[in-house]
Amino acid sequence: MAAPSSGCFPMWCPSLRKVGLKPSKVVLEMEAGPGPDSERSGSQLPEGPDPEHVVASRPESESPLGSRQQSLPATESETQLLGGPRCHTDCLEAPLSRAFRRLGWEVGSHPWIFLLLPVILTAILGTGLIYLPEGKENLEEHYTPIGSPAKAERRFVQKHFIAKDRDHFSVSRQSTEASYASILVVSNSNSLLEQDVLSEISQLDEMVQALSLTNENGTQIHYQQVCSLNQGHCVPSNPLLLAWKMNSNLNLRNITFPIYTLGYQILYLANLLGGTVLGDSVGRSQLLLEAKAMRLQYYLKTDDAEDNERSKAWLMHFLQEFSNMEKSLALKKIQVVYFTSLSRQLEFEATSRTVIPLFYMAYLLIVLFAITSCYRCDCARNQMWVAAFGVISVALAVVSSFGLLLFSGVPFVTIVANSPFLVLGVGVDDMFIMISAWWKTNITDSIRKRMSDVYSEVAVSITITTVTNVLAFYTGIMTSFRSVQYFCIYTGTTLFFCYLYNITCFGAFMALDSKRNVVCLHWLKKPETPDQKYSSLKKCCCFPYGSLPDEHQTGAHPMSLFFRDYFGPFLTSTVSKCFVVLIYVLYIVSSILGCFQVQEGLDLRNLASDDSYITPYFNVEEENFSSYGPRVMVIITEPLDYWDKDARQKLEKCLADFENSDYADRNLTEFWLRDYVQFMDSHHQDINNKNSFIHNIPSFESDFPLFMYDINITSDEIICSRAFIQTMGISSSTNKKLMLRQFRDLAEKCEIPLMVYNQAFIYFDQYAAILENTIQNVIVASAAMLIVSLLLIPHPLCCLWVTFSIASVIVGVTGFMAFWNVNLDSISMINLVICIGFSFDFSAHISYAFVSSSKPSVNQKTIEALYLLGYPVLQSAVSTIIGVCVLSAAKAYVFRTFFKIMLLVMVFGAAHGLIFIPVFLTFFF
């Protein structure tokens, strides 16, 4: 590569090292100094030829574009003659290059030691895989924000309110998700409010309640033993169905929705009937004309450990027997889907097992790609066996890092199963660089000499690539999602092990394979005689043996020549530049539009495989039951003089603000104080008298037993209490986020200290946290990349283009996520962080090669940069795409999303490195 026009020797020259371009031996001698064993007798690096002789005799084909004048200046005097003072900016490159030169010499001298030690280390660390969990992943802990407000709100509720489902169960009063089985019934006709349809639903309900199983100790577990109770009876699966079963002559044309008054009993039908068609208003409700769907909900006891275990056993039995029940009933009028409180956990854990066969396929594809890309029709330079072992070394790195982290107690979550696919693609990049550098060495040199030359040339390139990628992943530890943290720890550590194993066991195998090259070269030079032994074995070993290679022939890969002779001139033509600018404008405009359409948050249905039974359940729920959301607790968190009229008015004003929200149904608010005021009036008690107010609460609770769980009272004051607001119109993630933000803002603005909570808020908090976390991680990782580039690429213009490329790729990937139905969630956030590392790699190499070129015109600078780096950039992108492409066949959203975004990252990153950046540099340089 040419020296910068200023005459400065660059601190880091990734473009040279990426393709393994061999600098002049003078420069290598200046950088490396004496060999590692020069001070030891009996083992010295062979001295190279005289520097002047090297410069004078170096063939033109060794320079990047075939020009002898591209050689780097050898001495300070020569540098000054070229017109510029020497800039000592190689303070990091020079010592690193010297250290790697010594390492390469040692690897070439003792290959078996460097090969076996990593293998032994892998065998030791690999025993940590016995700690690989088989399941029981905590979805809430791993996929919800750490320290989210909802978790603090839940702790407050658990501390101040008790909901005993053994006596008076109420699902809206639970602080955590209840244990339940749910069945959604959809009528095949326009409405299920028909006698024959309700009759089939009733048969299904009775069969579910008749389910029983035999426990391990031989005892029977019946539904009646595990069901949650209300006034001594199992909570009805659907109050309207119960009313019809008790009175089959019930007039189904007079039902009102969402509140139905049956005698003296009030039935709340919101979220229990779906697909409704409403008629005229009747009080606070409307006449129910049609209902397409009905929810049957079976709540189970979780009071103590024994109840909890029996409930889980019954739910597992329900999941096993439901299909058989459906077949035995031969339902004709209805269709049913089902779900349980255990389903999400069980199905998510099962998804990780579905990708194991895909890993084997990915491994095979990477091996084939490595062999193909490193195959040469020259037995002395053919490295296909070395490439195959390079993939094996990546597998060793995966085993070692995973075993070490499992030993250390780092949890293994399902999305970490994506890591080996990514590492397979990325981990072989350093291998390609080392093989490319090997091709440029002199085949007549000793193995130790060639290894030291290879290591010296690739030292900075593979180190900086590893540093940037590992650094990008480790910035993900800052996120508030534990799943992202664990993925980044596993992947970042594995990439470090890939780097470690590349410079040890892979280099050692390369040295051993070079002995085969020596034998082949010797065999080709020696004429074969009829009585020569083992010729067939040698022919097989040296395949393709061909003819004797030219020892002075250039090692440039044919693809590098393609970028120099065809692609580069085509790209730098005026017509091509105009077309590239047009394409980029369309790209960036589309990306920006897409950024405003991205949905936030992880849809819980996506945690299961596509063929899971829970997918149709969520689809039916979204289609028929999306009008109403959860009932939200509005908690008065501090003692309040409820008997004071002014205090009650302030409280009512705050509740009215909630009820007037766009996301609340004002007719379904439930507040004990409103009923208590009516109770006191009906008993002719003074509501404004403290003693009267406090002393009549026990009588009130005996008449309305559920309210006893809403009032935390002592002998002389009410410590805290709560009301319930029914939400509506929050089916989308955007509305969930807006509702949550609005309700919390209303609680904060109220003069009385309030808090809002529902167990679903634990998952809703991700909608607010995901964007903030993504922006934070992107900014931090980008800043880290810029610091690295400023330290190792001392050229402001280059750093500017690195920044531009990172921003452009992130905008593109984010925008096109929306077009590919990918949400911004914890999974896609990982990939956006990955964007930064790869964008840096692609853009930094190309832009620095351009600004470092001494070619007279910008077009020639671009062609040279593409010649040096076009094939390595393409190789890196293709290998990564191959590594993750098999995930496109996965049946789970978690893995398909990883493939989609990684494909976008690689395509856009490579497009910037090979097309956009080279063209834009010709405009602005």
JSON list of N, CA and C in Angstrom, two decimals, residues 633-661:
[
{"chain": "A", "resi": 633, "resn": "MET", "atom": "N", "xyz": [-54.90, -1.06, 38.79]},
{"chain": "A", "resi": 633, "resn": "MET", "atom": "CA", "xyz": [-55.05, -0.56, 40.16]},
{"chain": "A", "resi": 633, "resn": "MET", "atom": "C", "xyz": [-54.61, 0.90, 40.23]},
{"chain": "A", "resi": 634, "resn": "VAL", "atom": "N", "xyz": [-55.43, 1.72, 40.84]},
{"chain": "A", "resi": 634, "resn": "VAL", "atom": "CA", "xyz": [-55.05, 3.09, 41.18]},
{"chain": "A", "resi": 634, "resn": "VAL", "atom": "C", "xyz": [-54.95, 3.13, 42.70]},
{"chain": "A", "resi": 635, "resn": "ILE", "atom": "N", "xyz": [-53.72, 3.21, 43.21]},
{"chain": "A", "resi": 635, "resn": "ILE", "atom": "CA", "xyz": [-53.45, 3.01, 44.63]},
{"chain": "A", "resi": 635, "resn": "ILE", "atom": "C", "xyz": [-53.18, 4.34, 45.31]},
{"chain": "A", "resi": 636, "resn": "ILE", "atom": "N", "xyz": [-53.91, 4.60, 46.40]},
{"chain": "A", "resi": 636, "resn": "ILE", "atom": "CA", "xyz": [-53.60, 5.75, 47.27]},
{"chain": "A", "resi": 636, "resn": "ILE", "atom": "C", "xyz": [-52.53, 5.25, 48.23]},
{"chain": "A", "resi": 637, "resn": "THR", "atom": "N", "xyz": [-51.32, 5.73, 48.05]},
{"chain": "A", "resi": 637, "resn": "THR", "atom": "CA", "xyz": [-50.16, 5.11, 48.70]},
{"chain": "A", "resi": 637, "resn": "THR", "atom": "C", "xyz": [-49.91, 5.57, 50.13]},
{"chain": "A", "resi": 638, "resn": "GLU", "atom": "N", "xyz": [-50.53, 6.66, 50.56]},
{"chain": "A", "resi": 638, "resn": "GLU", "atom": "CA", "xyz": [-50.28, 7.19, 51.90]},
{"chain": "A", "resi": 638, "resn": "GLU", "atom": "C", "xyz": [-51.60, 7.36, 52.64]},
{"chain": "A", "resi": 639, "resn": "PRO", "atom": "N", "xyz": [-51.55, 7.44, 53.98]},
{"chain": "A", "resi": 639, "resn": "PRO", "atom": "CA", "xyz": [-52.79, 7.65, 54.75]},
{"chain": "A", "resi": 639, "resn": "PRO", "atom": "C", "xyz": [-53.52, 8.91, 54.30]},
{"chain": "A", "resi": 640, "resn": "LEU", "atom": "N", "xyz": [-54.85, 8.81, 54.24]},
{"chain": "A", "resi": 640, "resn": "LEU", "atom": "CA", "xyz": [-55.68, 9.92, 53.77]},
{"chain": "A", "resi": 640, "resn": "LEU", "atom": "C", "xyz": [-56.93, 10.00, 54.63]},
{"chain": "A", "resi": 641, "resn": "ASP", "atom": "N", "xyz": [-57.37, 11.19, 54.91]},
{"chain": "A", "resi": 641, "resn": "ASP", "atom": "CA", "xyz": [-58.60, 11.39, 55.68]},
{"chain": "A", "resi": 641, "resn": "ASP", "atom": "C", "xyz": [-59.80, 11.22, 54.74]},
{"chain": "A", "resi": 642, "resn": "TYR", "atom": "N", "xyz": [-60.17, 9.96, 54.51]},
{"chain": "A", "resi": 642, "resn": "TYR", "atom": "CA", "xyz": [-61.26, 9.68, 53.59]},
{"chain": "A", "resi": 642, "resn": "TYR", "atom": "C", "xyz": [-62.58, 10.26, 54.08]},
{"chain": "A", "resi": 643, "resn": "TRP", "atom": "N", "xyz": [-62.72, 10.49, 55.37]},
{"chain": "A", "resi": 643, "resn": "TRP", "atom": "CA", "xyz": [-63.93, 11.07, 55.93]},
{"chain": "A", "resi": 643, "resn": "TRP", "atom": "C", "xyz": [-64.01, 12.56, 55.70]},
{"chain": "A", "resi": 644, "resn": "ASP", "atom": "N", "xyz": [-62.92, 13.15, 55.23]},
{"chain": "A", "resi": 644, "resn": "ASP", "atom": "CA", "xyz": [-62.93, 14.58, 54.94]},
{"chain": "A", "resi": 644, "resn": "ASP", "atom": "C", "xyz": [-63.47, 14.81, 53.53]},
{"chain": "A", "resi": 645, "resn": "LYS", "atom": "N", "xyz": [-64.46, 15.67, 53.44]},
{"chain": "A", "resi": 645, "resn": "LYS", "atom": "CA", "xyz": [-65.14, 15.89, 52.16]},
{"chain": "A", "resi": 645, "resn": "LYS", "atom": "C", "xyz": [-64.18, 16.45, 51.11]},
{"chain": "A", "resi": 646, "resn": "ASP", "atom": "N", "xyz": [-63.32, 17.38, 51.50]},
{"chain": "A", "resi": 646, "resn": "ASP", "atom": "CA", "xyz": [-62.37, 17.97, 50.55]},
{"chain": "A", "resi": 646, "resn": "ASP", "atom": "C", "xyz": [-61.41, 16.92, 50.02]},
{"chain": "A", "resi": 647, "resn": "ALA", "atom": "N", "xyz": [-60.95, 16.03, 50.91]},
{"chain": "A", "resi": 647, "resn": "ALA", "atom": "CA", "xyz": [-60.04, 14.97, 50.48]},
{"chain": "A", "resi": 647, "resn": "ALA", "atom": "C", "xyz": [-60.73, 14.05, 49.48]},
{"chain": "A", "resi": 648, "resn": "ARG", "atom": "N", "xyz": [-62.00, 13.73, 49.74]},
{"chain": "A", "resi": 648, "resn": "ARG", "atom": "CA", "xyz": [-62.72, 12.86, 48.82]},
{"chain": "A", "resi": 648, "resn": "ARG", "atom": "C", "xyz": [-62.92, 13.54, 47.47]},
{"chain": "A", "resi": 649, "resn": "GLN", "atom": "N", "xyz": [-63.17, 14.84, 47.48]},
{"chain": "A", "resi": 649, "resn": "GLN", "atom": "CA", "xyz": [-63.35, 15.56, 46.22]},
{"chain": "A", "resi": 649, "resn": "GLN", "atom": "C", "xyz": [-62.06, 15.58, 45.40]},
{"chain": "A", "resi": 650, "resn": "LYS", "atom": "N", "xyz": [-60.94, 15.79, 46.08]},
{"chain": "A", "resi": 650, "resn": "LYS", "atom": "CA", "xyz": [-59.65, 15.76, 45.37]},
{"chain": "A", "resi": 650, "resn": "LYS", "atom": "C", "xyz": [-59.40, 14.38, 44.76]},
{"chain": "A", "resi": 651, "resn": "LEU", "atom": "N", "xyz": [-59.74, 13.36, 45.54]},
{"chain": "A", "resi": 651, "resn": "LEU", "atom": "CA", "xyz": [-59.54, 12.01, 45.05]},
{"chain": "A", "resi": 651, "resn": "LEU", "atom": "C", "xyz": [-60.46, 11.71, 43.87]},
{"chain": "A", "resi": 652, "resn": "GLU", "atom": "N", "xyz": [-61.71, 12.15, 43.96]},
{"chain": "A", "resi": 652, "resn": "GLU", "atom": "CA", "xyz": [-62.64, 11.93, 42.87]},
{"chain": "A", "resi": 652, "resn": "GLU", "atom": "C", "xyz": [-62.21, 12.67, 41.61]},
{"chain": "A", "resi": 653, "resn": "LYS", "atom": "N", "xyz": [-61.64, 13.84, 41.79]},
{"chain": "A", "resi": 653, "resn": "LYS", "atom": "CA", "xyz": [-61.15, 14.59, 40.63]},
{"chain": "A", "resi": 653, "resn": "LYS", "atom": "C", "xyz": [-60.03, 13.82, 39.92]},
{"chain": "A", "resi": 654, "resn": "CYS", "atom": "N", "xyz": [-59.15, 13.23, 40.70]},
{"chain": "A", "resi": 654, "resn": "CYS", "atom": "CA", "xyz": [-58.07, 12.45, 40.10]},
{"chain": "A", "resi": 654, "resn": "CYS", "atom": "C", "xyz": [-58.61, 11.21, 39.39]},
{"chain": "A", "resi": 655, "resn": "LEU", "atom": "N", "xyz": [-59.57, 10.53, 40.02]},
{"chain": "A", "resi": 655, "resn": "LEU", "atom": "CA", "xyz": [-60.16, 9.36, 39.37]},
{"chain": "A", "resi": 655, "resn": "LEU", "atom": "C", "xyz": [-60.90, 9.75, 38.09]},
{"chain": "A", "resi": 656, "resn": "ALA", "atom": "N", "xyz": [-61.53, 10.93, 38.11]},
{"chain": "A", "resi": 656, "resn": "ALA", "atom": "CA", "xyz": [-62.22, 11.40, 36.92]},
{"chain": "A", "resi": 656, "resn": "ALA", "atom": "C", "xyz": [-61.23, 11.63, 35.77]},
{"chain": "A", "resi": 657, "resn": "ASP", "atom": "N", "xyz": [-60.02, 12.10, 36.10]},
{"chain": "A", "resi": 657, "resn": "ASP", "atom": "CA", "xyz": [-59.00, 12.28, 35.07]},
{"chain": "A", "resi": 657, "resn": "ASP", "atom": "C", "xyz": [-58.64, 10.94, 34.43]},
{"chain": "A", "resi": 658, "resn": "PHE", "atom": "N", "xyz": [-58.53, 9.90, 35.25]},
{"chain": "A", "resi": 658, "resn": "PHE", "atom": "CA", "xyz": [-58.27, 8.57, 34.70]},
{"chain": "A", "resi": 658, "resn": "PHE", "atom": "C", "xyz": [-59.43, 8.11, 33.82]},
{"chain": "A", "resi": 659, "resn": "GLU", "atom": "N", "xyz": [-60.65, 8.30, 34.32]},
{"chain": "A", "resi": 659, "resn": "GLU", "atom": "CA", "xyz": [-61.83, 7.83, 33.60]},
{"chain": "A", "resi": 659, "resn": "GLU", "atom": "C", "xyz": [-62.03, 8.56, 32.28]},
{"chain": "A", "resi": 660, "resn": "ASN", "atom": "N", "xyz": [-61.59, 9.81, 32.21]},
{"chain": "A", "resi": 660, "resn": "ASN", "atom": "CA", "xyz": [-61.72, 10.60, 30.98]},
{"chain": "A", "resi": 660, "resn": "ASN", "atom": "C", "xyz": [-60.57, 10.36, 30.01]},
{"chain": "A", "resi": 661, "resn": "SER", "atom": "N", "xyz": [-59.67, 9.49, 30.37]},
{"chain": "A", "resi": 661, "resn": "SER", "atom": "CA", "xyz": [-58.55, 9.16, 29.48]},
{"chain": "A", "resi": 661, "resn": "SER", "atom": "C", "xyz": [-59.05, 8.45, 28.24]}
]
